[in-house]
Amino acid sequence: QSVLTQPPSASGTPGQRVTISCSGSSSNIGSNYVYWYQQLPGTAPKLLIYRNNQRPSGVPDRFSGSKSGTSASLAISGLRSEDEADYYCATWDDSLSSVVFGGGTKLTVL
Amino acid sequence: QVQLVESGGGVVQMGGSLKLSCAASGFTLSSYAMHWVRQAPGKGLEWVAFIRFDGGYKYYTDSVKGRFAISRDNSKNTLFLQMNSLRPEDTAVYYCAKDRADDYGDLIDYWGQGTLVTVSS
């Protein structure tokens, strides 16, 4: 059972917009930055979004992040087949003095 | 460019020990905090340990406290994870990861390719 709750799966057709949610509490998302990672099959994770809504250079602007209270979300617009991957949210938890990850969301492009 | 190369993984019997290393290049290791994160076969990411830029603070996930120790040698650009009293549930790919900052608050911006640790019973 992960401290951060994500839907196990999401799907969309090419060109669509999909959103992945990440729910936490006041000790984690509510008081710390949220990060999002993309993990393509058989590869190491890659940073997609940092500090809630910032994109590293090289990440397409189709990817966007937001945070409100104790929840965060990742939006992917103009869905493409290469976006098929696992997506994870993460943040610090002040009560646990640890980093916590969501359980991951497997995105399928239909 | 940032490169993180893990080594030291392998097969070990339950109760045994392993020491993972992570060779860092392309950035100044002494300026950044570092993490170890693991991923059991077919499962999600699990954070394992954190070390501040100077080694002054270390944090661990509860399941490895007292068994694992994170350390760093900034002069050799290397991060370590000493793993003792290994259990079958420690079987995973272990990733070395660089933090965006020197201390607690930010998170990982670069990941290594991982090294597989298999604990047999």
PDB file of N, CA and C in Angstrom, chain A:
ATOM      1  N   GLN A   1       0.844  -1.199   0.000  1.00  0.00           N
ATOM      2  CA  GLN A   1       0.000   0.000   0.000  1.00  0.00           C
ATOM      3  C   GLN A   1       0.879   1.247   0.000  1.00  0.00           C
ATOM      4  N   SER A   2       0.819   2.029  -1.105  1.00  0.00           N
ATOM      5  CA  SER A   2       1.649   3.219  -1.197  1.00  0.00           C
ATOM      6  C   SER A   2       1.045   4.370  -0.412  1.00  0.00           C
ATOM      7  N   VAL A   3       1.931   5.259   0.059  1.00  0.00           N
ATOM      8  CA  VAL A   3       1.477   6.446   0.788  1.00  0.00           C
ATOM      9  C   VAL A   3       0.751   7.392  -0.153  1.00  0.00           C
ATOM     10  N   LEU A   4       1.237   7.463  -1.406  1.00  0.00           N
ATOM     11  CA  LEU A   4       0.580   8.280  -2.429  1.00  0.00           C
ATOM     12  C   LEU A   4      -0.273   7.367  -3.299  1.00  0.00           C
ATOM     13  N   THR A   5      -1.501   7.801  -3.565  1.00  0.00           N
ATOM     14  CA  THR A   5      -2.448   6.961  -4.307  1.00  0.00           C
ATOM     15  C   THR A   5      -2.588   7.426  -5.751  1.00  0.00           C
ATOM     16  N   GLN A   6      -2.279   6.513  -6.666  1.00  0.00           N
ATOM     17  CA  GLN A   6      -2.472   6.755  -8.093  1.00  0.00           C
ATOM     18  C   GLN A   6      -3.404   5.684  -8.644  1.00  0.00           C
ATOM     19  N   PRO A   7      -4.138   5.983  -9.717  1.00  0.00           N
ATOM     20  CA  PRO A   7      -4.910   4.918 -10.373  1.00  0.00           C
ATOM     21  C   PRO A   7      -3.940   3.939 -11.011  1.00  0.00           C
ATOM     22  N   PRO A   8      -4.210   2.645 -10.937  1.00  0.00           N
ATOM     23  CA  PRO A   8      -3.275   1.667 -11.507  1.00  0.00           C
ATOM     24  C   PRO A   8      -3.158   1.742 -13.024  1.00  0.00           C
ATOM     25  N   SER A   9      -4.197   2.222 -13.679  1.00  0.00           N
ATOM     26  CA  SER A   9      -4.154   2.274 -15.131  1.00  0.00           C
ATOM     27  C   SER A   9      -4.892   3.486 -15.669  1.00  0.00           C
ATOM     28  N   ALA A  10      -4.518   3.871 -16.873  1.00  0.00           N
ATOM     29  CA  ALA A  10      -5.180   4.943 -17.615  1.00  0.00           C
ATOM     30  C   ALA A  10      -5.002   4.634 -19.089  1.00  0.00           C
ATOM     31  N   SER A  11      -5.877   5.193 -19.895  1.00  0.00           N
ATOM     32  CA  SER A  11      -5.759   4.940 -21.325  1.00  0.00           C
ATOM     33  C   SER A  11      -6.342   6.093 -22.128  1.00  0.00           C
ATOM     34  N   GLY A  12      -5.947   6.162 -23.374  1.00  0.00           N
ATOM     35  CA  GLY A  12      -6.461   7.172 -24.281  1.00  0.00           C
ATOM     36  C   GLY A  12      -6.076   6.841 -25.701  1.00  0.00           C
ATOM     37  N   THR A  13      -6.695   7.525 -26.622  1.00  0.00           N
ATOM     38  CA  THR A  13      -6.370   7.325 -28.040  1.00  0.00           C
ATOM     39  C   THR A  13      -5.422   8.436 -28.492  1.00  0.00           C
ATOM     40  N   PRO A  14      -4.694   8.190 -29.563  1.00  0.00           N
ATOM     41  CA  PRO A  14      -3.759   9.222 -30.048  1.00  0.00           C
ATOM     42  C   PRO A  14      -4.443  10.564 -30.238  1.00  0.00           C
ATOM     43  N   GLY A  15      -3.782  11.634 -29.731  1.00  0.00           N
ATOM     44  CA  GLY A  15      -4.324  12.974 -29.846  1.00  0.00           C
ATOM     45  C   GLY A  15      -5.154  13.411 -28.651  1.00  0.00           C
ATOM     46  N   GLN A  16      -5.597  12.442 -27.852  1.00  0.00           N
ATOM     47  CA  GLN A  16      -6.422  12.783 -26.686  1.00  0.00           C
ATOM     48  C   GLN A  16      -5.596  13.384 -25.571  1.00  0.00           C
ATOM     49  N   ARG A  17      -6.303  13.910 -24.568  1.00  0.00           N
ATOM     50  CA  ARG A  17      -5.673  14.415 -23.354  1.00  0.00           C
ATOM     51  C   ARG A  17      -6.045  13.469 -22.215  1.00  0.00           C
ATOM     52  N   VAL A  18      -5.043  13.040 -21.457  1.00  0.00           N
ATOM     53  CA  VAL A  18      -5.292  12.179 -20.301  1.00  0.00           C
ATOM     54  C   VAL A  18      -4.695  12.831 -19.065  1.00  0.00           C
ATOM     55  N   THR A  19      -5.304  12.527 -17.937  1.00  0.00           N
ATOM     56  CA  THR A  19      -4.837  13.061 -16.661  1.00  0.00           C
ATOM     57  C   THR A  19      -4.633  11.913 -15.688  1.00  0.00           C
ATOM     58  N   ILE A  20      -3.529  11.977 -14.962  1.00  0.00           N
ATOM     59  CA  ILE A  20      -3.226  10.977 -13.935  1.00  0.00           C
ATOM     60  C   ILE A  20      -3.178  11.685 -12.584  1.00  0.00           C
ATOM     61  N   SER A  21      -3.926  11.185 -11.631  1.00  0.00           N
ATOM     62  CA  SER A  21      -4.002  11.829 -10.320  1.00  0.00           C
ATOM     63  C   SER A  21      -3.050  11.186  -9.318  1.00  0.00           C
ATOM     64  N   CYS A  22      -2.728  11.950  -8.291  1.00  0.00           N
ATOM     65  CA  CYS A  22      -1.849  11.486  -7.214  1.00  0.00           C
ATOM     66  C   CYS A  22      -2.355  12.121  -5.920  1.00  0.00           C
ATOM     67  N   SER A  23      -2.846  11.293  -5.019  1.00  0.00           N
ATOM     68  CA  SER A  23      -3.453  11.798  -3.795  1.00  0.00           C
ATOM     69  C   SER A  23      -2.589  11.467  -2.581  1.00  0.00           C
ATOM     70  N   GLY A  24      -2.412  12.460  -1.717  1.00  0.00           N
ATOM     71  CA  GLY A  24      -1.585  12.249  -0.534  1.00  0.00           C
ATOM     72  C   GLY A  24      -2.204  12.874   0.692  1.00  0.00           C
ATOM     73  N   SER A  25      -1.367  13.484   1.514  1.00  0.00           N
ATOM     74  CA  SER A  25      -1.843  14.079   2.764  1.00  0.00           C
ATOM     75  C   SER A  25      -1.060  15.349   3.072  1.00  0.00           C
ATOM     76  N   SER A  26      -1.386  15.959   4.206  1.00  0.00           N
ATOM     77  CA  SER A  26      -0.756  17.218   4.572  1.00  0.00           C
ATOM     78  C   SER A  26       0.731  17.063   4.871  1.00  0.00           C
ATOM     79  N   SER A  27       1.149  15.852   5.243  1.00  0.00           N
ATOM     80  CA  SER A  27       2.554  15.653   5.588  1.00  0.00           C
ATOM     81  C   SER A  27       3.431  15.394   4.372  1.00  0.00           C
ATOM     82  N   ASN A  28       2.811  15.126   3.230  1.00  0.00           N
ATOM     83  CA  ASN A  28       3.625  14.884   2.038  1.00  0.00           C
ATOM     84  C   ASN A  28       3.285  15.899   0.937  1.00  0.00           C
ATOM     85  N   ILE A  29       2.301  15.612   0.104  1.00  0.00           N
ATOM     86  CA  ILE A  29       1.985  16.543  -0.983  1.00  0.00           C
ATOM     87  C   ILE A  29       1.608  17.924  -0.456  1.00  0.00           C
ATOM     88  N   GLY A  30       0.907  17.941   0.653  1.00  0.00           N
ATOM     89  CA  GLY A  30       0.435  19.212   1.196  1.00  0.00           C
ATOM     90  C   GLY A  30       1.531  20.170   1.612  1.00  0.00           C
ATOM     91  N   SER A  31       2.756  19.659   1.809  1.00  0.00           N
ATOM     92  CA  SER A  31       3.811  20.540   2.292  1.00  0.00           C
ATOM     93  C   SER A  31       5.138  20.383   1.557  1.00  0.00           C
ATOM     94  N   ASN A  32       5.140  19.673   0.466  1.00  0.00           N
ATOM     95  CA  ASN A  32       6.382  19.474  -0.285  1.00  0.00           C
ATOM     96  C   ASN A  32       6.151  19.497  -1.787  1.00  0.00           C
ATOM     97  N   TYR A  33       7.257  19.615  -2.541  1.00  0.00           N
ATOM     98  CA  TYR A  33       7.170  19.591  -3.990  1.00  0.00           C
ATOM     99  C   TYR A  33       6.790  18.191  -4.485  1.00  0.00           C
ATOM    100  N   VAL A  34       6.025  18.162  -5.582  1.00  0.00           N
ATOM    101  CA  VAL A  34       5.679  16.897  -6.233  1.00  0.00           C
ATOM    102  C   VAL A  34       6.503  16.759  -7.506  1.00  0.00           C
ATOM    103  N   TYR A  35       7.018  15.569  -7.705  1.00  0.00           N
ATOM    104  CA  TYR A  35       7.774  15.222  -8.897  1.00  0.00           C
ATOM    105  C   TYR A  35       7.028  14.114  -9.636  1.00  0.00           C
ATOM    106  N   TRP A  36       7.194  14.088 -10.954  1.00  0.00           N
ATOM    107  CA  TRP A  36       6.617  13.024 -11.783  1.00  0.00           C
ATOM    108  C   TRP A  36       7.720  12.381 -12.633  1.00  0.00           C
ATOM    109  N   TYR A  37       7.641  11.053 -12.742  1.00  0.00           N
ATOM    110  CA  TYR A  37       8.626  10.299 -13.509  1.00  0.00           C
ATOM    111  C   TYR A  37       7.912   9.408 -14.521  1.00  0.00           C
ATOM    112  N   GLN A  38       8.562   9.239 -15.673  1.00  0.00           N
ATOM    113  CA  GLN A  38       8.087   8.339 -16.718  1.00  0.00           C
ATOM    114  C   GLN A  38       9.051   7.161 -16.821  1.00  0.00           C
ATOM    115  N   GLN A  39       8.526   5.943 -16.839  1.00  0.00           N
ATOM    116  CA  GLN A  39       9.372   4.770 -17.005  1.00  0.00           C
ATOM    117  C   GLN A  39       8.882   3.973 -18.208  1.00  0.00           C
ATOM    118  N   LEU A  40       9.636   4.050 -19.278  1.00  0.00           N
ATOM    119  CA  LEU A  40       9.334   3.248 -20.463  1.00  0.00           C
ATOM    120  C   LEU A  40       9.699   1.797 -20.185  1.00  0.00           C
ATOM    121  N   PRO A  41       9.071   0.854 -20.857  1.00  0.00           N
ATOM    122  CA  PRO A  41       9.338  -0.571 -20.596  1.00  0.00           C
ATOM    123  C   PRO A  41      10.816  -0.909 -20.681  1.00  0.00           C
ATOM    124  N   GLY A  42      11.330  -1.550 -19.631  1.00  0.00           N
ATOM    125  CA  GLY A  42      12.705  -2.020 -19.623  1.00  0.00           C
ATOM    126  C   GLY A  42      13.765  -0.960 -19.442  1.00  0.00           C
ATOM    127  N   THR A  43      13.370   0.243 -19.053  1.00  0.00           N
ATOM    128  CA  THR A  43      14.351   1.315 -18.889  1.00  0.00           C
ATOM    129  C   THR A  43      14.262   1.931 -17.500  1.00  0.00           C
ATOM    130  N   ALA A  44      15.249   2.764 -17.182  1.00  0.00           N
ATOM    131  CA  ALA A  44      15.238   3.485 -15.911  1.00  0.00           C
ATOM    132  C   ALA A  44      14.216   4.626 -15.979  1.00  0.00           C
ATOM    133  N   PRO A  45      13.722   5.056 -14.836  1.00  0.00           N
ATOM    134  CA  PRO A  45      12.795   6.195 -14.831  1.00  0.00           C
ATOM    135  C   PRO A  45      13.472   7.461 -15.347  1.00  0.00           C
ATOM    136  N   LYS A  46      12.632   8.394 -15.795  1.00  0.00           N
ATOM    137  CA  LYS A  46      13.118   9.671 -16.318  1.00  0.00           C
ATOM    138  C   LYS A  46      12.261  10.779 -15.717  1.00  0.00           C
ATOM    139  N   LEU A  47      12.913  11.876 -15.341  1.00  0.00           N
ATOM    140  CA  LEU A  47      12.185  12.999 -14.760  1.00  0.00           C
ATOM    141  C   LEU A  47      11.312  13.677 -15.817  1.00  0.00           C
ATOM    142  N   LEU A  48      10.029  13.883 -15.479  1.00  0.00           N
ATOM    143  CA  LEU A  48       9.086  14.559 -16.373  1.00  0.00           C
ATOM    144  C   LEU A  48       8.713  15.946 -15.862  1.00  0.00           C
ATOM    145  N   ILE A  49       8.409  16.032 -14.560  1.00  0.00           N
ATOM    146  CA  ILE A  49       7.965  17.262 -13.935  1.00  0.00           C
ATOM    147  C   ILE A  49       8.656  17.380 -12.569  1.00  0.00           C
ATOM    148  N   TYR A  50       9.176  18.571 -12.257  1.00  0.00           N
ATOM    149  CA  TYR A  50       9.743  18.810 -10.939  1.00  0.00           C
ATOM    150  C   TYR A  50       9.090  20.037 -10.314  1.00  0.00           C
ATOM    151  N   ARG A  51       9.172  20.120  -8.997  1.00  0.00           N
ATOM    152  CA  ARG A  51       8.583  21.238  -8.258  1.00  0.00           C
ATOM    153  C   ARG A  51       7.157  21.538  -8.730  1.00  0.00           C
ATOM    154  N   ASN A  52       6.349  20.498  -8.760  1.00  0.00           N
ATOM    155  CA  ASN A  52       4.897  20.551  -9.034  1.00  0.00           C
ATOM    156  C   ASN A  52       4.528  20.751 -10.494  1.00  0.00           C
ATOM    157  N   ASN A  53       5.197  21.712 -11.158  1.00  0.00           N
ATOM    158  CA  ASN A  53       4.730  22.063 -12.504  1.00  0.00           C
ATOM    159  C   ASN A  53       5.844  22.513 -13.444  1.00  0.00           C
ATOM    160  N   GLN A  54       7.093  22.228 -13.090  1.00  0.00           N
ATOM    161  CA  GLN A  54       8.214  22.662 -13.925  1.00  0.00           C
ATOM    162  C   GLN A  54       8.687  21.514 -14.815  1.00  0.00           C
ATOM    163  N   ARG A  55       8.948  21.845 -16.077  1.00  0.00           N
ATOM    164  CA  ARG A  55       9.427  20.839 -17.034  1.00  0.00           C
ATOM    165  C   ARG A  55      10.925  20.986 -17.247  1.00  0.00           C
ATOM    166  N   PRO A  56      11.676  19.880 -17.124  1.00  0.00           N
ATOM    167  CA  PRO A  56      13.110  19.946 -17.466  1.00  0.00           C
ATOM    168  C   PRO A  56      13.255  20.202 -18.967  1.00  0.00           C
ATOM    169  N   SER A  57      14.401  20.738 -19.341  1.00  0.00           N
ATOM    170  CA  SER A  57      14.623  20.952 -20.770  1.00  0.00           C
ATOM    171  C   SER A  57      14.584  19.609 -21.492  1.00  0.00           C
ATOM    172  N   GLY A  58      13.959  19.592 -22.641  1.00  0.00           N
ATOM    173  CA  GLY A  58      13.853  18.368 -23.420  1.00  0.00           C
ATOM    174  C   GLY A  58      12.535  17.634 -23.245  1.00  0.00           C
ATOM    175  N   VAL A  59      11.785  17.969 -22.210  1.00  0.00           N
ATOM    176  CA  VAL A  59      10.473  17.355 -22.016  1.00  0.00           C
ATOM    177  C   VAL A  59       9.437  18.187 -22.781  1.00  0.00           C
ATOM    178  N   PRO A  60       8.687  17.563 -23.670  1.00  0.00           N
ATOM    179  CA  PRO A  60       7.715  18.317 -24.481  1.00  0.00           C
ATOM    180  C   PRO A  60       6.671  19.010 -23.629  1.00  0.00           C
ATOM    181  N   ASP A  61       6.176  20.145 -24.129  1.00  0.00           N
ATOM    182  CA  ASP A  61       5.166  20.897 -23.361  1.00  0.00           C
ATOM    183  C   ASP A  61       3.802  20.224 -23.397  1.00  0.00           C
ATOM    184  N   ARG A  62       3.724  19.037 -24.021  1.00  0.00           N
ATOM    185  CA  ARG A  62       2.501  18.239 -23.933  1.00  0.00           C
ATOM    186  C   ARG A  62       2.294  17.711 -22.504  1.00  0.00           C
ATOM    187  N   PHE A  63       3.386  17.687 -21.750  1.00  0.00           N
ATOM    188  CA  PHE A  63       3.333  17.200 -20.369  1.00  0.00           C
ATOM    189  C   PHE A  63       3.240  18.405 -19.426  1.00  0.00           C
ATOM    190  N   SER A  64       2.284  18.347 -18.501  1.00  0.00           N
ATOM    191  CA  SER A  64       2.143  19.426 -17.535  1.00  0.00           C
ATOM    192  C   SER A  64       1.734  18.863 -16.188  1.00  0.00           C
ATOM    193  N   GLY A  65       2.147  19.568 -15.133  1.00  0.00           N
ATOM    194  CA  GLY A  65       1.819  19.124 -13.780  1.00  0.00           C
ATOM    195  C   GLY A  65       1.140  20.230 -13.000  1.00  0.00           C
ATOM    196  N   SER A  66       0.322  19.819 -12.034  1.00  0.00           N
ATOM    197  CA  SER A  66      -0.335  20.780 -11.165  1.00  0.00           C
ATOM    198  C   SER A  66      -0.492  20.176  -9.780  1.00  0.00           C
ATOM    199  N   LYS A  67      -0.695  21.063  -8.813  1.00  0.00           N
ATOM    200  CA  LYS A  67      -0.882  20.615  -7.430  1.00  0.00           C
ATOM    201  C   LYS A  67      -1.900  21.528  -6.764  1.00  0.00           C
ATOM    202  N   SER A  68      -2.769  20.906  -5.975  1.00  0.00           N
ATOM    203  CA  SER A  68      -3.755  21.664  -5.213  1.00  0.00           C
ATOM    204  C   SER A  68      -3.982  20.953  -3.889  1.00  0.00           C
ATOM    205  N   GLY A  69      -3.636  21.613  -2.805  1.00  0.00           N
ATOM    206  CA  GLY A  69      -3.806  21.004  -1.487  1.00  0.00           C
ATOM    207  C   GLY A  69      -2.987  19.747  -1.333  1.00  0.00           C
ATOM    208  N   THR A  70      -3.660  18.624  -1.109  1.00  0.00           N
ATOM    209  CA  THR A  70      -2.961  17.355  -0.898  1.00  0.00           C
ATOM    210  C   THR A  70      -3.049  16.434  -2.106  1.00  0.00           C
ATOM    211  N   SER A  71      -3.345  17.005  -3.268  1.00  0.00           N
ATOM    212  CA  SER A  71      -3.403  16.219  -4.494  1.00  0.00           C
ATOM    213  C   SER A  71      -2.606  16.879  -5.597  1.00  0.00           C
ATOM    214  N   ALA A  72      -2.161  16.059  -6.524  1.00  0.00           N
ATOM    215  CA  ALA A  72      -1.432  16.551  -7.690  1.00  0.00           C
ATOM    216  C   ALA A  72      -1.907  15.776  -8.908  1.00  0.00           C
ATOM    217  N   SER A  73      -1.627  16.325 -10.071  1.00  0.00           N
ATOM    218  CA  SER A  73      -1.995  15.611 -11.283  1.00  0.00           C
ATOM    219  C   SER A  73      -1.015  15.885 -12.405  1.00  0.00           C
ATOM    220  N   LEU A  74      -0.907  14.909 -13.280  1.00  0.00           N
ATOM    221  CA  LEU A  74      -0.080  14.988 -14.479  1.00  0.00           C
ATOM    222  C   LEU A  74      -1.022  14.932 -15.665  1.00  0.00           C
ATOM    223  N   ALA A  75      -0.894  15.889 -16.569  1.00  0.00           N
ATOM    224  CA  ALA A  75      -1.712  15.889 -17.772  1.00  0.00           C
ATOM    225  C   ALA A  75      -0.819  15.686 -18.987  1.00  0.00           C
ATOM    226  N   ILE A  76      -1.297  14.852 -19.889  1.00  0.00           N
ATOM    227  CA  ILE A  76      -0.596  14.614 -21.145  1.00  0.00           C
ATOM    228  C   ILE A  76      -1.575  14.937 -22.268  1.00  0.00           C
ATOM    229  N   SER A  77      -1.240  15.939 -23.065  1.00  0.00           N
ATOM    230  CA  SER A  77      -2.105  16.300 -24.180  1.00  0.00           C
ATOM    231  C   SER A  77      -1.499  15.806 -25.485  1.00  0.00           C
ATOM    232  N   GLY A  78      -2.320  15.720 -26.517  1.00  0.00           N
ATOM    233  CA  GLY A  78      -1.825  15.241 -27.806  1.00  0.00           C
ATOM    234  C   GLY A  78      -1.157  13.885 -27.679  1.00  0.00           C
ATOM    235  N   LEU A  79      -1.848  12.955 -27.019  1.00  0.00           N
ATOM    236  CA  LEU A  79      -1.284  11.651 -26.696  1.00  0.00           C
ATOM    237  C   LEU A  79      -0.652  10.982 -27.919  1.00  0.00           C
ATOM    238  N   ARG A  80       0.529  10.386 -27.698  1.00  0.00           N
ATOM    239  CA  ARG A  80       1.246   9.678 -28.757  1.00  0.00           C
ATOM    240  C   ARG A  80       1.567   8.267 -28.312  1.00  0.00           C
ATOM    241  N   SER A  81       1.802   7.395 -29.258  1.00  0.00           N
ATOM    242  CA  SER A  81       2.062   5.991 -28.938  1.00  0.00           C
ATOM    243  C   SER A  81       3.295   5.848 -28.046  1.00  0.00           C
ATOM    244  N   GLU A  82       4.265   6.723 -28.222  1.00  0.00           N
ATOM    245  CA  GLU A  82       5.497   6.619 -27.422  1.00  0.00           C
ATOM    246  C   GLU A  82       5.309   7.070 -25.973  1.00  0.00           C
ATOM    247  N   ASP A  83       4.123   7.575 -25.652  1.00  0.00           N
ATOM    248  CA  ASP A  83       3.827   7.947 -24.266  1.00  0.00           C
ATOM    249  C   ASP A  83       3.409   6.736 -23.435  1.00  0.00           C
ATOM    250  N   GLU A  84       3.248   5.592 -24.099  1.00  0.00           N
ATOM    251  CA  GLU A  84       2.856   4.377 -23.370  1.00  0.00           C
ATOM    252  C   GLU A  84       3.982   3.978 -22.418  1.00  0.00           C
ATOM    253  N   ALA A  85       3.692   4.065 -21.131  1.00  0.00           N
ATOM    254  CA  ALA A  85       4.717   3.873 -20.102  1.00  0.00           C
ATOM    255  C   ALA A  85       4.053   3.828 -18.733  1.00  0.00           C
ATOM    256  N   ASP A  86       4.874   3.618 -17.708  1.00  0.00           N
ATOM    257  CA  ASP A  86       4.426   3.735 -16.319  1.00  0.00           C
ATOM    258  C   ASP A  86       4.795   5.127 -15.820  1.00  0.00           C
ATOM    259  N   TYR A  87       3.882   5.746 -15.077  1.00  0.00           N
ATOM    260  CA  TYR A  87       4.092   7.085 -14.546  1.00  0.00           C
ATOM    261  C   TYR A  87       3.987   7.067 -13.026  1.00  0.00           C
ATOM    262  N   TYR A  88       4.947   7.708 -12.361  1.00  0.00           N
ATOM    263  CA  TYR A  88       4.996   7.721 -10.907  1.00  0.00           C
ATOM    264  C   TYR A  88       5.059   9.147 -10.378  1.00  0.00           C
ATOM    265  N   CYS A  89       4.288   9.431  -9.332  1.00  0.00           N
ATOM    266  CA  CYS A  89       4.446  10.682  -8.600  1.00  0.00           C
ATOM    267  C   CYS A  89       5.311  10.390  -7.376  1.00  0.00           C
ATOM    268  N   ALA A  90       5.947  11.437  -6.844  1.00  0.00           N
ATOM    269  CA  ALA A  90       6.809  11.271  -5.676  1.00  0.00           C
ATOM    270  C   ALA A  90       6.939  12.594  -4.941  1.00  0.00           C
ATOM    271  N   THR A  91       7.204  12.503  -3.644  1.00  0.00           N
ATOM    272  CA  THR A  91       7.436  13.687  -2.838  1.00  0.00           C
ATOM    273  C   THR A  91       8.085  13.272  -1.532  1.00  0.00           C
ATOM    274  N   TRP A  92       8.481  14.228  -0.723  1.00  0.00           N
ATOM    275  CA  TRP A  92       8.966  13.932   0.618  1.00  0.00           C
ATOM    276  C   TRP A  92       7.761  13.825   1.560  1.00  0.00           C
ATOM    277  N   ASP A  93       7.909  13.023   2.585  1.00  0.00           N
ATOM    278  CA  ASP A  93       6.909  12.943   3.646  1.00  0.00           C
ATOM    279  C   ASP A  93       7.576  13.373   4.940  1.00  0.00           C
ATOM    280  N   ASP A  94       7.101  14.478   5.515  1.00  0.00           N
ATOM    281  CA  ASP A  94       7.734  15.037   6.711  1.00  0.00           C
ATOM    282  C   ASP A  94       7.527  14.147   7.932  1.00  0.00           C
ATOM    283  N   SER A  95       6.409  13.460   8.008  1.00  0.00           N
ATOM    284  CA  SER A  95       6.143  12.588   9.165  1.00  0.00           C
ATOM    285  C   SER A  95       7.018  11.343   9.144  1.00  0.00           C
ATOM    286  N   LEU A  96       7.248  10.807   7.955  1.00  0.00           N
ATOM    287  CA  LEU A  96       8.039   9.590   7.797  1.00  0.00           C
ATOM    288  C   LEU A  96       9.526   9.885   7.639  1.00  0.00           C
ATOM    289  N   SER A  97       9.881  11.156   7.380  1.00  0.00           N
ATOM    290  CA  SER A  97      11.265  11.523   7.041  1.00  0.00           C
ATOM    291  C   SER A  97      11.786  10.627   5.936  1.00  0.00           C
ATOM    292  N   SER A  98      10.975  10.524   4.885  1.00  0.00           N
ATOM    293  CA  SER A  98      11.345   9.668   3.763  1.00  0.00           C
ATOM    294  C   SER A  98      10.736  10.197   2.481  1.00  0.00           C
ATOM    295  N   VAL A  99      11.270   9.724   1.374  1.00  0.00           N
ATOM    296  CA  VAL A  99      10.662   9.976   0.071  1.00  0.00           C
ATOM    297  C   VAL A  99       9.572   8.927  -0.129  1.00  0.00           C
ATOM    298  N   VAL A 100       8.447   9.348  -0.678  1.00  0.00           N
ATOM    299  CA  VAL A 100       7.359   8.405  -0.956  1.00  0.00           C
ATOM    300  C   VAL A 100       6.984   8.479  -2.433  1.00  0.00           C
ATOM    301  N   PHE A 101       6.734   7.314  -3.004  1.00  0.00           N
ATOM    302  CA  PHE A 101       6.297   7.209  -4.391  1.00  0.00           C
ATOM    303  C   PHE A 101       4.843   6.745  -4.433  1.00  0.00           C
ATOM    304  N   GLY A 102       4.145   7.147  -5.482  1.00  0.00           N
ATOM    305  CA  GLY A 102       2.852   6.546  -5.769  1.00  0.00           C
ATOM    306  C   GLY A 102       3.079   5.142  -6.305  1.00  0.00           C
ATOM    307  N   GLY A 103       2.011   4.356  -6.370  1.00  0.00           N
ATOM    308  CA  GLY A 103       2.123   2.986  -6.832  1.00  0.00           C
ATOM    309  C   GLY A 103       2.353   2.857  -8.323  1.00  0.00           C
ATOM    310  N   GLY A 104       2.218   3.973  -9.040  1.00  0.00           N
ATOM    311  CA  GLY A 104       2.442   3.942 -10.481  1.00  0.00           C
ATOM    312  C   GLY A 104       1.157   3.781 -11.264  1.00  0.00           C
ATOM    313  N   THR A 105       1.107   4.424 -12.428  1.00  0.00           N
ATOM    314  CA  THR A 105      -0.036   4.318 -13.338  1.00  0.00           C
ATOM    315  C   THR A 105       0.472   3.857 -14.692  1.00  0.00           C
ATOM    316  N   LYS A 106      -0.090   2.748 -15.167  1.00  0.00           N
ATOM    317  CA  LYS A 106       0.291   2.235 -16.480  1.00  0.00           C
ATOM    318  C   LYS A 106      -0.599   2.884 -17.525  1.00  0.00           C
ATOM    319  N   LEU A 107       0.011   3.665 -18.403  1.00  0.00           N
ATOM    320  CA  LEU A 107      -0.725   4.356 -19.448  1.00  0.00           C
ATOM    321  C   LEU A 107      -0.683   3.553 -20.740  1.00  0.00           C
ATOM    322  N   THR A 108      -1.859   3.267 -21.258  1.00  0.00           N
ATOM    323  CA  THR A 108      -1.982   2.547 -22.523  1.00  0.00           C
ATOM    324  C   THR A 108      -2.535   3.484 -23.584  1.00  0.00           C
ATOM    325  N   VAL A 109      -1.880   3.516 -24.733  1.00  0.00           N
ATOM    326  CA  VAL A 109      -2.366   4.310 -25.857  1.00  0.00           C
ATOM    327  C   VAL A 109      -3.065   3.352 -26.823  1.00  0.00           C
ATOM    328  N   LEU A 110      -4.371   3.504 -26.921  1.00  0.00           N
ATOM    329  CA  LEU A 110      -5.194   2.551 -27.668  1.00  0.00           C
ATOM    330  C   LEU A 110      -5.064   2.711 -29.177  1.00  0.00           C
TER     331      LEU A 110
END
